[in-house]
Short mmCIF file of C-alpha atoms in Angstrom, two decimals:
data_model
loop_
_atom_site.label_atom_id
_atom_site.label_comp_id
_atom_site.label_asym_id
_atom_site.label_seq_id
_atom_site.Cartn_x
_atom_site.Cartn_y
_atom_site.Cartn_z
CA MET A 112 115.15 115.43 166.61
CA PRO A 113 117.49 114.68 164.08
CA THR A 114 117.16 113.86 161.59
CA LEU A 115 117.41 110.65 159.00
CA PHE A 116 120.90 112.33 157.35
CA THR A 117 121.53 113.59 160.27
CA ARG A 118 121.80 109.48 161.91
CA ILE A 119 123.48 109.09 158.87
CA ILE A 120 126.33 111.89 158.74
CA GLN A 121 126.69 110.11 163.09
CA GLY A 122 127.30 107.06 161.05
CA GLU A 123 124.17 106.01 163.16
CA ILE A 124 122.46 104.50 160.38
CA PRO A 125 124.68 102.95 157.22
CA GLY A 126 124.81 105.07 154.21
CA ARG A 127 127.87 104.98 151.28
CA PHE A 128 130.35 107.62 151.32
CA VAL A 129 131.73 109.13 148.02
CA TRP A 130 132.37 112.74 150.04
CA ARG A 131 133.14 114.24 153.63
CA ASP A 132 134.38 118.13 153.91
CA GLU A 133 133.64 119.93 157.16
CA HIS A 134 130.96 121.42 156.26
CA ALA A 135 129.16 118.40 153.86
CA VAL A 136 128.22 115.16 153.09
CA ALA A 137 128.11 112.51 150.02
CA PHE A 138 126.43 109.52 149.71
CA LEU A 139 124.12 107.72 147.44
CA SER A 140 121.13 107.45 147.15
CA ILE A 141 119.54 103.55 149.16
CA HIS A 142 116.36 103.98 146.06
CA PRO A 143 118.98 105.44 143.79
CA LEU A 144 116.89 106.83 139.96
CA ARG A 145 119.83 105.49 138.25
CA PRO A 146 122.63 104.26 138.80
CA GLY A 147 124.70 106.77 140.79
CA HIS A 148 122.43 109.16 142.24
CA THR A 149 124.50 110.69 145.32
CA LEU A 150 122.97 112.94 147.88
CA VAL A 151 124.50 116.29 149.12
CA VAL A 152 123.92 116.96 152.32
CA PRO A 153 124.81 119.40 154.49
CA ARG A 154 126.32 119.29 157.95
CA ALA A 155 123.65 121.48 159.19
CA GLU A 156 120.20 120.38 160.05
CA VAL A 157 118.27 122.93 157.41
CA ASP A 158 115.13 121.57 156.60
CA HIS A 159 114.42 124.33 153.00
CA TRP A 160 116.76 125.42 151.46
CA LEU A 161 115.61 128.72 151.39
CA ASP A 162 117.58 128.84 154.42
CA LEU A 163 121.03 127.71 154.00
CA ASP A 164 123.20 130.74 154.54
CA ARG A 165 124.66 131.96 151.27
CA PRO A 166 127.86 130.76 151.80
CA LEU A 167 127.10 127.34 152.86
CA ALA A 168 124.49 127.32 149.53
CA GLU A 169 127.74 127.94 146.99
CA HIS A 170 129.77 125.49 149.15
CA LEU A 171 126.27 122.25 148.81
CA LEU A 172 126.72 124.18 144.73
CA HIS A 173 129.91 123.67 144.33
CA VAL A 174 130.53 120.01 146.03
CA SER A 175 127.91 119.11 143.34
CA GLN A 176 130.07 120.43 141.21
CA CYS A 177 132.58 118.44 141.97
CA LEU A 178 130.65 115.83 141.69
CA GLY A 179 128.53 115.84 138.92
CA LYS A 180 131.79 116.13 137.30
CA ALA A 181 132.91 112.18 138.58
CA LEU A 182 128.98 111.10 137.61
CA GLN A 183 130.19 112.79 134.26
CA ARG A 184 132.98 111.13 133.95
CA ALA A 185 132.54 107.25 135.86
CA TYR A 186 128.74 106.95 134.24
CA GLN A 187 129.34 109.13 130.92
CA PRO A 188 125.18 110.43 130.69
CA VAL A 189 123.96 112.64 128.47
CA LYS A 190 124.09 114.69 131.65
CA VAL A 191 123.98 114.62 135.08
CA GLY A 192 121.70 116.36 136.50
CA LEU A 193 120.07 117.94 139.98
CA MET A 194 117.35 118.28 141.98
CA ILE A 195 116.04 120.06 145.14
CA ALA A 196 112.59 118.23 146.28
CA GLY A 197 113.20 117.88 149.84
CA LEU A 198 109.90 116.53 150.57
CA GLU A 199 111.40 112.96 151.52
CA VAL A 200 113.42 113.91 154.42
CA PRO A 201 113.01 117.51 156.57
CA HIS A 202 116.76 118.31 155.76
CA THR A 203 118.11 119.80 152.60
CA HIS A 204 119.66 118.08 150.12
CA ILE A 205 121.04 117.94 146.74
CA HIS A 206 120.39 115.50 143.87
CA LEU A 207 122.67 114.23 141.72
CA VAL A 208 122.01 112.15 139.04
CA PRO A 209 123.32 110.42 135.90
CA ILE A 210 120.79 110.89 132.90
CA PHE A 211 120.13 110.38 129.52
CA GLU A 212 116.29 110.94 129.52
CA PRO A 213 113.83 113.35 131.17
CA HIS A 214 112.39 110.46 133.34
CA ASP A 215 115.32 109.63 134.67
CA LEU A 216 115.26 112.13 136.61
CA ASP A 217 110.74 110.30 137.70
CA PHE A 218 110.85 109.11 141.70
CA ALA A 219 107.69 107.14 140.44
CA ARG A 220 110.70 104.90 138.69
CA ALA A 221 113.81 104.75 141.87
CA ASN A 222 115.11 101.33 142.40
CA THR A 223 113.79 100.11 145.82
CA SER A 224 115.15 96.54 145.84
CA VAL A 225 118.45 98.00 144.97
CA SER A 226 120.92 95.24 146.36
CA ALA A 227 124.10 96.62 148.69
CA ASP A 228 127.01 95.47 145.88
CA GLU A 229 125.65 97.57 143.68
CA LEU A 230 125.48 100.95 145.86
CA GLU A 231 128.83 99.43 146.95
CA ARG A 232 129.67 98.89 143.10
CA SER A 233 128.02 102.18 142.57
CA ALA A 234 129.77 104.59 145.52
CA CYS A 235 133.89 102.51 144.51
CA GLN A 236 133.34 104.33 140.64
CA VAL A 237 131.74 107.61 142.09
CA ARG A 238 135.37 107.56 144.27
CA ASP A 239 137.75 106.27 141.94
CA ALA A 240 136.07 108.93 138.86
CA LEU A 241 136.33 112.23 142.33
CA ARG A 242 140.66 110.64 143.14
CA GLU A 243 140.63 110.24 139.53
CA LEU A 244 139.78 113.99 139.08
CA GLY A 245 141.93 115.18 141.87
CA TYR A 246 139.93 115.58 144.65
CA TYR A 247 140.73 114.27 148.20
CA GLN A 248 137.84 114.90 150.66
CA VAL A 249 136.94 111.42 149.59
CA SER A 250 135.54 109.18 151.59
CA ASP A 251 135.78 106.04 152.14
#
């Protein structure tokens, strides 16, 4: 059975995509820790990040750096946090979060009632920053 993320990638479930390439996608979290919280997900269904083959793991980190630069540009946080938890969905995914304080990475503080308009505004900010940085993998 396809994972939730595969269903989002295939368009069965809506997602606010900001990046698409041959091996990975990125879309906004529907329960963001902070505005701009983005998930980098391989197209391949790999449950545990330890099981990623090296080229795919390297690609996901590269995509995360590109998106991290865009998040830094769009939100001007102190840092862009990166976390691989993997407990919520059995499909490897990297959380990228603009952070100002350590508690910004606390999943207990996730916004579970973010509006579709807020998500779309965040997606537009991230896409605009990606374009400004010259990335062509921006997803509309």
